[in-house]
Amino acid sequence: MAVEFRMPHDVVYYESDVTGKLSLPMLYNLVILSSTQQAIDLGIGPDYTHEKGVGWVVLQQVVTIKRRPNDGEKVILSTTAKQFNPFFARREYRILDADGNDLVVMDGFFSMIDMNKRKLARIPQEMAEAYQPEHVRKIERLAAVDGIDDDQTIDYKKEYEVRFLDIDSNHHVNNSKYSDWMVDVLPLEFLTSHEPTAMNIKYEHEVLPGNQVVSEVQVVGNTTKHRIMFGDTVSAEATIDWTLANN
Amino acid sequence: MAVEFRMPHDVVYYESDVTGKLSLPMLYNLVILSSTQQAIDLGIGPDYTHEKGVGWVVLQQVVTIKRRPNDGEKVILSTTAKQFNPFFARREYRILDADGNDLVVMDGFFSMIDMNKRKLARIPQEMAEAYQPEHVRKIERLAAVDGIDDDQTIDYKKEYEVRFLDIDSNHHVNNSKYSDWMVDVLPLEFLTSHEPTAMNIKYEHEVLPGNQVVSEVQVVGNTTKHRIMFGDTVSAEATIDWTLANN
């Protein structure tokens, strides 16, 4: 039975957006913080993976948001490495309020890459063992992203350049940046009158410092469909479900 | 004698840059976090100021950096509201390592504005009292910024649009964004081979969501001179001193 890991976290003002609630990109940062901290505690953190010449890659994250925590709120970050096979891992994340109620529930799908060859690598056996996960032949995939419809017009688009501070200490564009570009392209009036309730994001191709990407959106009812393009290549795609905010 | 306030903080990966050290913008976020937390503890935090219809404005910050803390490092944020007069306040910040040694020392110069009229406001007397500062007729100003020389060419410049997530819960562009734009415009090779040792930044005119700003730099020896322009208006100016990084 996989071991759940928990850590406390205080949401602070620079993790919040103009609504005073945890921003979507910071939500992605917080969950990765918890799994990195679990790995460090188990002795299989960044020092271990760097030494092995491998690194975790997030392939997809499916999140349900019951309530975004507020600036100043004390929350608990919970994560469980659920299932492993030699090449893929599936993880569950939760952000809980101080009373232990779910605020955010997320499934994450990961693989490992060889940092030099930049291709898929086997997950080291002892690393998988440390999490005491369920070993499975085939890991159930997450729901496909119901992405942008090329027969319909793009409602909003904007160009972004990958910045120095978008790169984290793993020398990659921080995953949270994709959701940043996806949110930013929406009109301010939309963002201040709507609250995200769910998001399904799939990371397809990595972008690098100095690259120019285009964030595209189609609005379909209460769902926005997103795509980050690098030239003709889809770098990431997502759907976000929204409800009217109680302002 | 003004009361020093201290709070612990763990530097996390999304507060670090590609070097694995606390990023410059996050350094500015951490110090403001400590003074906001001190104000909350004294009952004169954001709830109090919002009710009074006033808000703090950072005018200038002069920082000396002995060593940037690393991702994962436990630090102590220290702040002291040193001097007040009816319109201005001067504060000292320190970021200390776990043994209490200075990593970062900063002087900050603040005023208060009326949030509706958007003009200078008196600092409420009871608010100043709560900090037990030294009351002075004239607060010593910080060293002037030795800014860009208009007779010399600009070495690097880049345009930035104020993004949704640049706006914090005070409905202002987060102060840390100015340093973000100032750093980002420098070449990647420069940023990965140099380490900042000091910065003097003066905030002149606020920019708003959707505004286009231009970040300009002149490199003069080991100093970079910066300016954020909004049209013909100087929004912020700064100098950063650098040393060669020990990579």
CSV table of C-alpha atoms in Angstrom, one decimal:
chain,number,residue,atom,x,y,z
A,1,MET,CA,0.0,0.0,0.0
A,2,ALA,CA,1.6,3.3,-1.1
A,3,VAL,CA,2.5,5.7,1.6
A,4,GLU,CA,0.8,9.0,1.7
A,5,PHE,CA,3.1,12.0,2.4
A,6,ARG,CA,1.9,15.2,4.0
A,7,MET,CA,3.5,18.5,4.6
A,8,PRO,CA,2.0,21.8,5.9
A,9,HIS,CA,2.1,24.9,3.8
A,10,ASP,CA,1.1,28.5,4.4
A,11,VAL,CA,-0.3,30.2,1.3
A,12,VAL,CA,1.4,33.6,0.9
A,13,TYR,CA,0.5,36.7,-1.0
A,14,TYR,CA,3.0,36.1,-3.9
A,15,GLU,CA,1.3,32.7,-4.5
A,16,SER,CA,-2.1,34.4,-4.8
A,17,ASP,CA,-3.6,36.3,-7.8
A,18,VAL,CA,-5.7,39.4,-7.9
A,19,THR,CA,-8.6,37.5,-6.3
A,20,GLY,CA,-6.6,36.8,-3.2
A,21,LYS,CA,-6.7,33.1,-3.9
A,22,LEU,CA,-3.9,30.6,-4.8
A,23,SER,CA,-3.1,31.1,-8.5
A,24,LEU,CA,-3.4,28.2,-10.9
A,25,PRO,CA,0.4,28.1,-11.7
A,26,MET,CA,1.2,28.1,-8.0
A,27,LEU,CA,-1.3,25.2,-7.5
A,28,TYR,CA,1.0,23.3,-9.9
A,29,ASN,CA,4.1,24.4,-8.1
A,30,LEU,CA,2.7,23.3,-4.7
A,31,VAL,CA,1.9,19.8,-5.7
A,32,ILE,CA,5.3,19.3,-7.2
A,33,LEU,CA,6.8,20.7,-4.1
A,34,SER,CA,5.1,18.0,-2.1
A,35,SER,CA,6.3,15.1,-4.3
A,36,THR,CA,9.9,16.5,-4.4
A,37,GLN,CA,9.9,16.8,-0.6
A,38,GLN,CA,8.6,13.2,-0.3
A,39,ALA,CA,11.5,12.1,-2.6
A,40,ILE,CA,14.0,14.0,-0.5
A,41,ASP,CA,12.7,12.5,2.7
A,42,LEU,CA,13.0,9.0,1.1
A,43,GLY,CA,16.6,9.7,-0.1
A,44,ILE,CA,15.6,9.7,-3.7
A,45,GLY,CA,15.3,13.4,-4.3
A,46,PRO,CA,17.0,15.7,-6.9
A,47,ASP,CA,20.5,14.8,-5.6
A,48,TYR,CA,19.8,11.1,-6.2
A,49,THR,CA,18.2,11.6,-9.7
A,50,HIS,CA,21.0,14.0,-10.8
A,51,GLU,CA,23.6,11.4,-9.8
A,52,LYS,CA,21.7,8.7,-11.7
A,53,GLY,CA,21.5,11.1,-14.7
A,54,VAL,CA,17.7,10.9,-14.8
A,55,GLY,CA,14.9,13.3,-14.2
A,56,TRP,CA,11.1,13.2,-13.7
A,57,VAL,CA,8.9,14.6,-16.5
A,58,VAL,CA,5.3,15.5,-15.9
A,59,LEU,CA,3.2,14.2,-18.8
A,60,GLN,CA,-0.3,15.1,-17.7
A,61,GLN,CA,-2.2,16.4,-14.7
A,62,VAL,CA,-6.0,16.3,-14.2
A,63,VAL,CA,-7.2,18.5,-11.4
A,64,THR,CA,-10.5,19.1,-9.7
A,65,ILE,CA,-10.7,22.3,-7.6
A,66,LYS,CA,-13.4,22.5,-4.9
A,67,ARG,CA,-12.1,25.7,-3.5
A,68,ARG,CA,-8.8,27.6,-4.1
A,69,PRO,CA,-7.2,28.4,-0.7
A,70,ASN,CA,-6.8,32.0,0.3
A,71,ASP,CA,-3.7,34.1,0.9
A,72,GLY,CA,-2.8,33.5,4.5
A,73,GLU,CA,-4.6,30.1,4.7
A,74,LYS,CA,-2.8,27.1,6.2
A,75,VAL,CA,-3.2,24.1,4.1
A,76,ILE,CA,-1.8,20.5,4.0
A,77,LEU,CA,-0.1,19.2,0.8
A,78,SER,CA,-0.7,15.5,0.4
A,79,THR,CA,0.7,13.1,-2.2
A,80,THR,CA,0.8,9.4,-2.8
A,81,ALA,CA,2.8,7.6,-5.5
A,82,LYS,CA,0.0,5.2,-6.5
A,83,GLN,CA,1.2,3.1,-9.4
A,84,PHE,CA,4.5,2.3,-11.0
A,85,ASN,CA,5.6,0.2,-14.0
A,86,PRO,CA,9.2,0.3,-15.4
A,87,PHE,CA,8.5,3.4,-17.5
A,88,PHE,CA,5.6,5.3,-16.0
A,89,ALA,CA,4.3,6.4,-12.6
A,90,ARG,CA,0.9,7.7,-11.5
A,91,ARG,CA,0.6,9.9,-8.4
A,92,GLU,CA,-2.3,11.4,-6.5
A,93,TYR,CA,-2.1,14.9,-5.0
A,94,ARG,CA,-4.5,16.6,-2.6
A,95,ILE,CA,-4.5,20.1,-1.1
A,96,LEU,CA,-6.4,19.9,2.2
A,97,ASP,CA,-7.8,22.7,4.4
A,98,ALA,CA,-6.7,22.9,8.1
A,99,ASP,CA,-9.6,20.5,9.0
A,100,GLY,CA,-8.5,17.9,6.4
A,101,ASN,CA,-11.2,18.6,3.8
A,102,ASP,CA,-10.2,18.3,0.2
A,103,LEU,CA,-9.7,21.7,-1.6
A,104,VAL,CA,-7.9,20.3,-4.6
A,105,VAL,CA,-7.6,16.7,-5.9
A,106,MET,CA,-5.1,15.9,-8.7
A,107,ASP,CA,-3.9,12.9,-10.7
A,108,GLY,CA,-0.5,13.2,-12.2
A,109,PHE,CA,1.1,11.0,-14.9
A,110,PHE,CA,4.9,10.9,-15.1
A,111,SER,CA,7.8,9.3,-16.9
A,112,MET,CA,11.6,9.5,-16.4
A,113,ILE,CA,14.1,10.7,-18.9
A,114,ASP,CA,17.8,10.2,-19.4
A,115,MET,CA,19.1,13.8,-18.9
A,116,ASN,CA,21.9,13.5,-21.4
A,117,LYS,CA,20.2,11.5,-24.2
A,118,ARG,CA,16.9,13.4,-23.6
A,119,LYS,CA,14.9,10.2,-24.1
A,120,LEU,CA,12.7,7.9,-22.0
A,121,ALA,CA,14.6,6.1,-19.3
A,122,ARG,CA,13.7,3.2,-17.0
A,123,ILE,CA,12.6,4.2,-13.5
A,124,PRO,CA,15.4,2.8,-11.2
A,125,GLN,CA,13.9,-0.2,-9.3
A,126,GLU,CA,15.1,0.9,-5.9
A,127,MET,CA,13.6,4.3,-6.5
A,128,ALA,CA,10.2,2.9,-7.2
A,129,GLU,CA,10.5,0.5,-4.2
A,130,ALA,CA,11.0,3.4,-1.8
A,131,TYR,CA,7.5,4.7,-2.5
A,132,GLN,CA,5.9,1.2,-1.8
A,133,PRO,CA,3.6,1.7,-4.8
A,134,GLU,CA,1.3,-0.8,-6.5
A,135,HIS,CA,3.4,-2.4,-9.3
A,136,VAL,CA,1.2,-2.8,-12.4
A,137,ARG,CA,1.9,-4.0,-15.9
A,138,LYS,CA,-0.2,-1.2,-17.4
A,139,ILE,CA,-1.0,2.1,-15.7
A,140,GLU,CA,-4.4,3.4,-16.4
A,141,ARG,CA,-4.1,6.6,-18.5
A,142,LEU,CA,-5.8,9.8,-17.6
A,143,ALA,CA,-8.7,11.1,-19.6
A,144,ALA,CA,-7.7,12.6,-22.9
A,145,VAL,CA,-7.7,16.4,-23.3
A,146,ASP,CA,-10.6,17.4,-25.4
A,147,GLY,CA,-8.5,20.0,-27.1
A,148,ILE,CA,-8.9,22.9,-29.6
A,149,ASP,CA,-11.1,22.2,-32.6
A,150,ASP,CA,-9.1,23.2,-35.8
A,151,ASP,CA,-12.4,23.7,-37.7
A,152,GLN,CA,-13.4,26.5,-35.3
A,153,THR,CA,-11.9,29.9,-34.9
A,154,ILE,CA,-9.4,30.8,-32.1
A,155,ASP,CA,-11.0,33.3,-29.7
A,156,TYR,CA,-7.9,34.7,-28.2
A,157,LYS,CA,-4.2,34.3,-28.8
A,158,LYS,CA,-1.0,36.0,-27.6
A,159,GLU,CA,2.7,35.5,-28.0
A,160,TYR,CA,5.0,34.8,-25.1
A,161,GLU,CA,8.8,34.5,-24.9
A,162,VAL,CA,10.3,32.0,-22.5
A,163,ARG,CA,12.0,34.1,-19.8
A,164,PHE,CA,15.1,33.5,-17.7
A,165,LEU,CA,13.0,33.1,-14.6
A,166,ASP,CA,10.7,30.5,-16.3
A,167,ILE,CA,13.6,28.1,-16.1
A,168,ASP,CA,13.9,26.3,-12.8
A,169,SER,CA,16.9,24.7,-11.2
A,170,ASN,CA,16.3,21.5,-13.3
A,171,HIS,CA,17.2,23.7,-16.3
A,172,HIS,CA,13.7,23.2,-17.7
A,173,VAL,CA,10.8,25.5,-18.2
A,174,ASN,CA,8.9,25.2,-15.0
A,175,ASN,CA,5.7,23.3,-15.6
A,176,SER,CA,3.6,26.0,-14.0
A,177,LYS,CA,4.5,28.4,-16.8
A,178,TYR,CA,2.3,26.6,-19.3
A,179,SER,CA,-0.8,27.3,-17.1
A,180,ASP,CA,0.4,30.8,-16.7
A,181,TRP,CA,0.4,31.4,-20.5
A,182,MET,CA,-2.9,29.7,-20.7
A,183,VAL,CA,-4.6,31.8,-18.1
A,184,ASP,CA,-2.9,35.1,-19.1
A,185,VAL,CA,-4.3,35.1,-22.6
A,186,LEU,CA,-7.9,35.2,-21.3
A,187,PRO,CA,-9.5,38.7,-20.9
A,188,LEU,CA,-9.1,40.3,-17.4
A,189,GLU,CA,-13.0,40.6,-17.2
A,190,PHE,CA,-13.3,36.8,-17.7
A,191,LEU,CA,-10.6,36.0,-15.1
A,192,THR,CA,-12.1,38.2,-12.4
A,193,SER,CA,-15.7,37.0,-13.0
A,194,HIS,CA,-14.9,33.2,-13.3
A,195,GLU,CA,-13.5,30.6,-11.0
A,196,PRO,CA,-11.7,27.5,-12.3
A,197,THR,CA,-13.3,24.2,-11.1
A,198,ALA,CA,-11.2,21.7,-13.1
A,199,MET,CA,-8.3,21.5,-15.5
A,200,ASN,CA,-6.8,18.7,-17.6
A,201,ILE,CA,-3.3,19.6,-19.0
A,202,LYS,CA,-1.1,17.5,-21.2
A,203,TYR,CA,2.6,18.5,-21.7
A,204,GLU,CA,3.7,17.5,-25.2
A,205,HIS,CA,7.0,19.1,-26.2
A,206,GLU,CA,9.3,21.1,-24.0
A,207,VAL,CA,10.2,24.7,-24.9
A,208,LEU,CA,13.5,26.4,-24.2
A,209,PRO,CA,14.7,29.8,-23.0
A,210,GLY,CA,14.3,32.4,-25.6
A,211,ASN,CA,11.7,30.4,-27.6
A,212,GLN,CA,8.6,32.3,-28.7
A,213,VAL,CA,5.4,30.4,-28.0
A,214,VAL,CA,1.8,31.3,-28.8
A,215,SER,CA,-1.0,30.7,-26.3
A,216,GLU,CA,-4.4,30.0,-28.1
A,217,VAL,CA,-7.9,29.6,-26.7
A,218,GLN,CA,-11.4,28.6,-27.8
A,219,VAL,CA,-14.2,29.4,-25.4
A,220,VAL,CA,-16.9,26.7,-25.5
A,221,GLY,CA,-19.7,27.3,-22.9
A,222,ASN,CA,-18.1,27.1,-19.5
A,223,THR,CA,-15.0,25.5,-20.8
A,224,THR,CA,-11.9,27.1,-22.3
A,225,LYS,CA,-9.7,24.9,-24.6
A,226,HIS,CA,-6.1,25.8,-24.7
A,227,ARG,CA,-3.0,25.1,-26.7
A,228,ILE,CA,0.6,26.4,-26.4
A,229,MET,CA,2.2,26.3,-29.9
A,230,PHE,CA,5.9,26.5,-30.6
A,231,GLY,CA,5.9,27.0,-34.4
A,232,ASP,CA,3.8,24.2,-35.8
A,233,THR,CA,4.4,22.0,-32.7
A,234,VAL,CA,1.9,21.6,-29.9
A,235,SER,CA,3.9,22.2,-26.7
A,236,ALA,CA,1.0,21.7,-24.3
A,237,GLU,CA,-2.8,21.5,-24.5
A,238,ALA,CA,-5.5,21.8,-21.8
A,239,THR,CA,-9.1,22.3,-21.0
A,240,ILE,CA,-10.2,24.5,-18.0
A,241,ASP,CA,-13.8,24.3,-16.6
A,242,TRP,CA,-15.1,27.5,-15.0
A,243,THR,CA,-18.0,28.6,-12.9
A,244,LEU,CA,-19.2,32.2,-12.2
A,245,ALA,CA,-17.2,33.6,-9.3
A,246,ASN,CA,-19.1,34.7,-6.2
A,247,ASN,CA,-17.7,38.2,-6.1
B,1,MET,CA,13.3,51.2,20.3
B,2,ALA,CA,11.7,49.6,17.3
B,3,VAL,CA,10.8,46.0,17.7
B,4,GLU,CA,12.5,43.5,15.4
B,5,PHE,CA,10.2,40.9,13.9
B,6,ARG,CA,11.4,37.5,12.8
B,7,MET,CA,9.8,34.6,10.9
B,8,PRO,CA,11.3,31.4,9.6
B,9,HIS,CA,11.1,30.5,5.9
B,10,ASP,CA,12.1,27.5,3.8
B,11,VAL,CA,13.3,28.5,0.4
B,12,VAL,CA,11.6,26.3,-2.2
B,13,TYR,CA,12.3,25.4,-5.8
B,14,TYR,CA,9.8,27.8,-7.3
B,15,GLU,CA,11.5,30.6,-5.5
B,16,SER,CA,14.9,29.7,-7.0
B,17,ASP,CA,16.2,30.4,-10.5
B,18,VAL,CA,18.3,28.2,-12.8
B,19,THR,CA,21.3,28.6,-10.4
B,20,GLY,CA,19.4,26.9,-7.6
B,21,LYS,CA,19.5,30.1,-5.5
B,22,LEU,CA,16.7,32.4,-4.4
B,23,SER,CA,15.8,34.6,-7.4
B,24,LEU,CA,16.1,38.4,-7.2
B,25,PRO,CA,12.3,39.0,-7.6
B,26,MET,CA,11.6,36.4,-4.8
B,27,LEU,CA,14.1,38.2,-2.6
B,28,TYR,CA,11.8,41.2,-2.9
B,29,ASN,CA,8.7,39.1,-2.2
B,30,LEU,CA,10.2,37.5,0.9
B,31,VAL,CA,11.0,40.8,2.6
B,32,ILE,CA,7.6,42.2,1.9
B,33,LEU,CA,6.1,38.9,3.3
B,34,SER,CA,7.9,39.6,6.6
B,35,SER,CA,6.7,43.2,7.0
B,36,THR,CA,3.2,42.2,6.0
B,37,GLN,CA,3.3,39.3,8.6
B,38,GLN,CA,4.6,41.7,11.3
B,39,ALA,CA,1.7,44.1,10.5
B,40,ILE,CA,-0.8,41.2,10.7
B,41,ASP,CA,0.6,40.2,14.1
B,42,LEU,CA,0.3,43.7,15.3
B,43,GLY,CA,-3.3,44.0,14.1
B,44,ILE,CA,-2.5,46.6,11.5
B,45,GLY,CA,-2.2,44.3,8.4
B,46,PRO,CA,-4.0,44.4,5.1
B,47,ASP,CA,-7.5,44.1,6.7
B,48,TYR,CA,-6.7,47.2,8.8
B,49,THR,CA,-5.3,49.3,5.9
B,50,HIS,CA,-8.1,48.3,3.5
B,51,GLU,CA,-10.6,49.4,6.1
B,52,LYS,CA,-8.8,52.8,6.5
B,53,GLY,CA,-8.7,53.1,2.7
B,54,VAL,CA,-4.9,53.4,2.6
B,55,GLY,CA,-2.1,51.2,1.4
B,56,TRP,CA,1.7,51.0,1.7
B,57,VAL,CA,3.8,52.0,-1.3
B,58,VAL,CA,7.4,51.0,-1.7
B,59,LEU,CA,9.4,53.9,-3.0
B,60,GLN,CA,12.9,52.6,-2.9
B,61,GLN,CA,14.9,49.5,-1.7
B,62,VAL,CA,18.7,49.3,-1.3
B,63,VAL,CA,20.0,45.8,-0.9
B,64,THR,CA,23.3,44.2,-0.2
B,65,ILE,CA,23.6,40.5,-0.9
B,66,LYS,CA,26.3,38.5,0.8
B,67,ARG,CA,25.0,35.2,-0.4
B,68,ARG,CA,21.7,34.2,-2.0
B,69,PRO,CA,20.2,31.3,0.0
B,70,ASN,CA,19.8,28.0,-1.8
B,71,ASP,CA,16.7,26.0,-2.8
B,72,GLY,CA,15.8,24.0,0.3
B,73,GLU,CA,17.7,26.2,2.7
B,74,LYS,CA,16.0,27.3,6.0
B,75,VAL,CA,16.3,31.0,6.5
B,76,ILE,CA,15.0,33.7,8.9
B,77,LEU,CA,13.3,36.8,7.7
B,78,SER,CA,13.9,39.7,9.9
B,79,THR,CA,12.4,43.2,9.7
B,80,THR,CA,12.4,46.4,11.8
B,81,ALA,CA,10.3,49.5,11.2
B,82,LYS,CA,13.1,51.9,12.0
B,83,GLN,CA,11.9,55.5,11.5
B,84,PHE,CA,8.5,57.1,10.9
B,85,ASN,CA,7.3,60.6,10.3
B,86,PRO,CA,3.8,61.5,9.3
B,87,PHE,CA,4.3,60.7,5.6
B,88,PHE,CA,7.3,58.3,5.3
B,89,ALA,CA,8.7,55.2,6.9
B,90,ARG,CA,12.0,53.5,6.7
B,91,ARG,CA,12.4,49.9,7.4
B,92,GLU,CA,15.3,47.5,7.7
B,93,TYR,CA,15.2,43.9,6.4
B,94,ARG,CA,17.6,41.0,6.9
B,95,ILE,CA,17.6,37.5,5.5
B,96,LEU,CA,19.6,35.4,7.9
B,97,ASP,CA,21.0,31.9,7.6
B,98,ALA,CA,20.1,29.2,10.1
B,99,ASP,CA,23.0,30.3,12.3
B,100,GLY,CA,21.8,33.9,12.3
B,101,ASN,CA,24.4,35.2,9.9
B,102,ASP,CA,23.3,38.0,7.5
B,103,LEU,CA,22.8,36.8,3.9
B,104,VAL,CA,20.9,39.8,2.7
B,105,VAL,CA,20.5,43.3,4.3
B,106,MET,CA,18.0,45.8,2.8
B,107,ASP,CA,16.8,49.3,3.6
B,108,GLY,CA,13.3,50.1,2.4
B,109,PHE,CA,11.6,53.5,2.1
B,110,PHE,CA,7.8,53.7,2.1
B,111,SER,CA,4.9,56.0,1.9
B,112,MET,CA,1.2,55.6,2.3
B,113,ILE,CA,-1.4,56.4,-0.3
B,114,ASP,CA,-5.1,57.0,-0.2
B,115,MET,CA,-6.4,54.1,-2.3
B,116,ASN,CA,-9.4,56.0,-3.8
B,117,LYS,CA,-7.7,59.4,-4.5
B,118,ARG,CA,-4.4,57.6,-5.4
B,119,LYS,CA,-2.4,60.3,-3.7
B,120,LEU,CA,-0.1,60.6,-0.7
B,121,ALA,CA,-1.8,59.9,2.7
B,122,ARG,CA,-0.9,60.5,6.3
B,123,ILE,CA,0.3,57.3,8.1
B,124,PRO,CA,-2.3,56.7,10.8
B,125,GLN,CA,-0.8,57.6,14.2
B,126,GLU,CA,-1.9,54.4,15.9
B,127,MET,CA,-0.4,52.4,13.1
B,128,ALA,CA,3.0,54.0,13.5
B,129,GLU,CA,2.8,53.6,17.3
B,130,ALA,CA,2.2,49.9,17.0
B,131,TYR,CA,5.8,49.4,15.5
B,132,GLN,CA,7.4,51.5,18.3
B,133,PRO,CA,9.6,53.2,15.8
B,134,GLU,CA,11.8,56.2,16.2
B,135,HIS,CA,9.8,59.3,15.4
B,136,VAL,CA,11.8,61.7,13.4
B,137,ARG,CA,11.1,65.0,11.7
B,138,LYS,CA,13.1,64.1,8.6
B,139,ILE,CA,13.9,60.6,7.5
B,140,GLU,CA,17.3,60.1,6.0
B,141,ARG,CA,16.8,59.3,2.3
B,142,LEU,CA,18.5,56.3,0.7
B,143,ALA,CA,21.4,56.8,-1.8
B,144,ALA,CA,20.2,58.0,-5.2
B,145,VAL,CA,20.1,55.6,-8.0
B,146,ASP,CA,23.0,56.3,-10.4
B,147,GLY,CA,20.7,55.6,-13.4
B,148,ILE,CA,21.0,55.2,-17.1
B,149,ASP,CA,23.1,57.8,-18.9
B,150,ASP,CA,21.1,59.2,-21.8
B,151,ASP,CA,24.3,60.2,-23.6
B,152,GLN,CA,25.3,56.6,-23.9
B,153,THR,CA,23.8,53.8,-25.9
B,154,ILE,CA,21.4,51.3,-24.5
B,155,ASP,CA,23.1,47.8,-24.5
B,156,TYR,CA,19.9,45.7,-24.2
B,157,LYS,CA,16.2,46.4,-24.3
B,158,LYS,CA,13.1,44.3,-24.5
B,159,GLU,CA,9.4,44.9,-24.4
B,160,TYR,CA,7.1,43.3,-21.7
B,161,GLU,CA,3.4,43.4,-21.3
B,162,VAL,CA,2.0,43.5,-17.7
B,163,ARG,CA,0.3,40.1,-17.2
B,164,PHE,CA,-2.7,39.0,-15.2
B,165,LEU,CA,-0.5,37.3,-12.7
B,166,ASP,CA,1.8,40.3,-12.3
B,167,ILE,CA,-1.1,41.9,-10.3
B,168,ASP,CA,-1.3,40.9,-6.7
B,169,SER,CA,-4.2,40.9,-4.3
B,170,ASN,CA,-3.7,44.6,-3.6
B,171,HIS,CA,-4.6,45.2,-7.3
B,172,HIS,CA,-1.2,46.5,-8.1
B,173,VAL,CA,1.7,45.2,-10.1
B,174,ASN,CA,3.7,43.3,-7.6
B,175,ASN,CA,6.9,45.1,-6.9
B,176,SER,CA,9.0,42.1,-7.6
B,177,LYS,CA,8.0,42.2,-11.3
B,178,TYR,CA,10.2,45.3,-11.9
B,179,SER,CA,13.3,43.4,-10.9
B,180,ASP,CA,12.0,40.4,-13.0
B,181,TRP,CA,11.9,42.6,-16.2
B,182,MET,CA,15.3,44.1,-15.2
B,183,VAL,CA,17.0,40.8,-14.9
B,184,ASP,CA,15.2,39.1,-17.8
B,185,VAL,CA,16.5,41.5,-20.4
B,186,LEU,CA,20.2,40.6,-19.7
B,187,PRO,CA,21.7,37.8,-21.8
B,188,LEU,CA,21.5,34.2,-20.4
B,189,GLU,CA,25.3,33.9,-20.5
B,190,PHE,CA,25.6,37.0,-18.3
B,191,LEU,CA,23.1,35.8,-15.8
B,192,THR,CA,24.6,32.3,-15.5
B,193,SER,CA,28.1,33.6,-15.1
B,194,HIS,CA,27.5,36.6,-12.7
B,195,GLU,CA,26.1,36.8,-9.2
B,196,PRO,CA,24.3,40.0,-7.9
B,197,THR,CA,26.0,41.6,-4.8
B,198,ALA,CA,23.9,44.7,-4.5
B,199,MET,CA,20.9,46.5,-6.0
B,200,ASN,CA,19.4,49.9,-5.6
B,201,ILE,CA,15.9,50.2,-7.0
B,202,LYS,CA,13.6,53.2,-7.1
B,203,TYR,CA,9.9,52.8,-8.1
B,204,GLU,CA,8.7,55.9,-9.8
B,205,HIS,CA,5.3,55.4,-11.6
B,206,GLU,CA,3.0,52.4,-11.3
B,207,VAL,CA,2.1,50.5,-14.4
B,208,LEU,CA,-1.2,48.7,-14.9
B,209,PRO,CA,-2.5,45.4,-16.4
B,210,GLY,CA,-2.1,45.3,-20.2
B,211,ASN,CA,0.4,48.2,-20.2
B,212,GLN,CA,3.5,47.6,-22.4
B,213,VAL,CA,6.8,48.5,-20.8
B,214,VAL,CA,10.3,48.5,-22.1
B,215,SER,CA,13.2,47.2,-20.0
B,216,GLU,CA,16.5,49.0,-20.9
B,217,VAL,CA,20.0,48.3,-19.7
B,218,GLN,CA,23.5,49.8,-19.9
B,219,VAL,CA,26.4,47.6,-18.8
B,220,VAL,CA,29.2,49.7,-17.1
B,221,GLY,CA,32.0,47.5,-15.7
B,222,ASN,CA,30.5,45.3,-13.0
B,223,THR,CA,27.4,47.3,-12.8
B,224,THR,CA,24.2,47.2,-14.9
B,225,LYS,CA,22.0,50.3,-15.0
B,226,HIS,CA,18.4,49.7,-15.5
B,227,ARG,CA,15.2,51.5,-16.4
B,228,ILE,CA,11.6,50.4,-17.0
B,229,MET,CA,10.0,52.8,-19.4
B,230,PHE,CA,6.2,53.2,-19.9
B,231,GLY,CA,6.1,55.4,-23.0
B,232,ASP,CA,8.2,58.4,-22.1
B,233,THR,CA,7.7,57.9,-18.4
B,234,VAL,CA,10.3,56.2,-16.2
B,235,SER,CA,8.4,53.6,-14.2
B,236,ALA,CA,11.4,52.3,-12.2
B,237,GLU,CA,15.1,52.6,-12.3
B,238,ALA,CA,17.9,50.6,-10.7
B,239,THR,CA,21.5,49.7,-10.6
B,240,ILE,CA,22.7,46.1,-9.9
B,241,ASP,CA,26.3,45.3,-8.9
B,242,TRP,CA,27.6,41.9,-10.0
B,243,THR,CA,30.6,39.7,-9.3
B,244,LEU,CA,31.8,36.6,-11.3
B,245,ALA,CA,29.9,33.5,-10.2
B,246,ASN,CA,31.8,30.6,-8.7
B,247,ASN,CA,30.3,28.0,-11.0
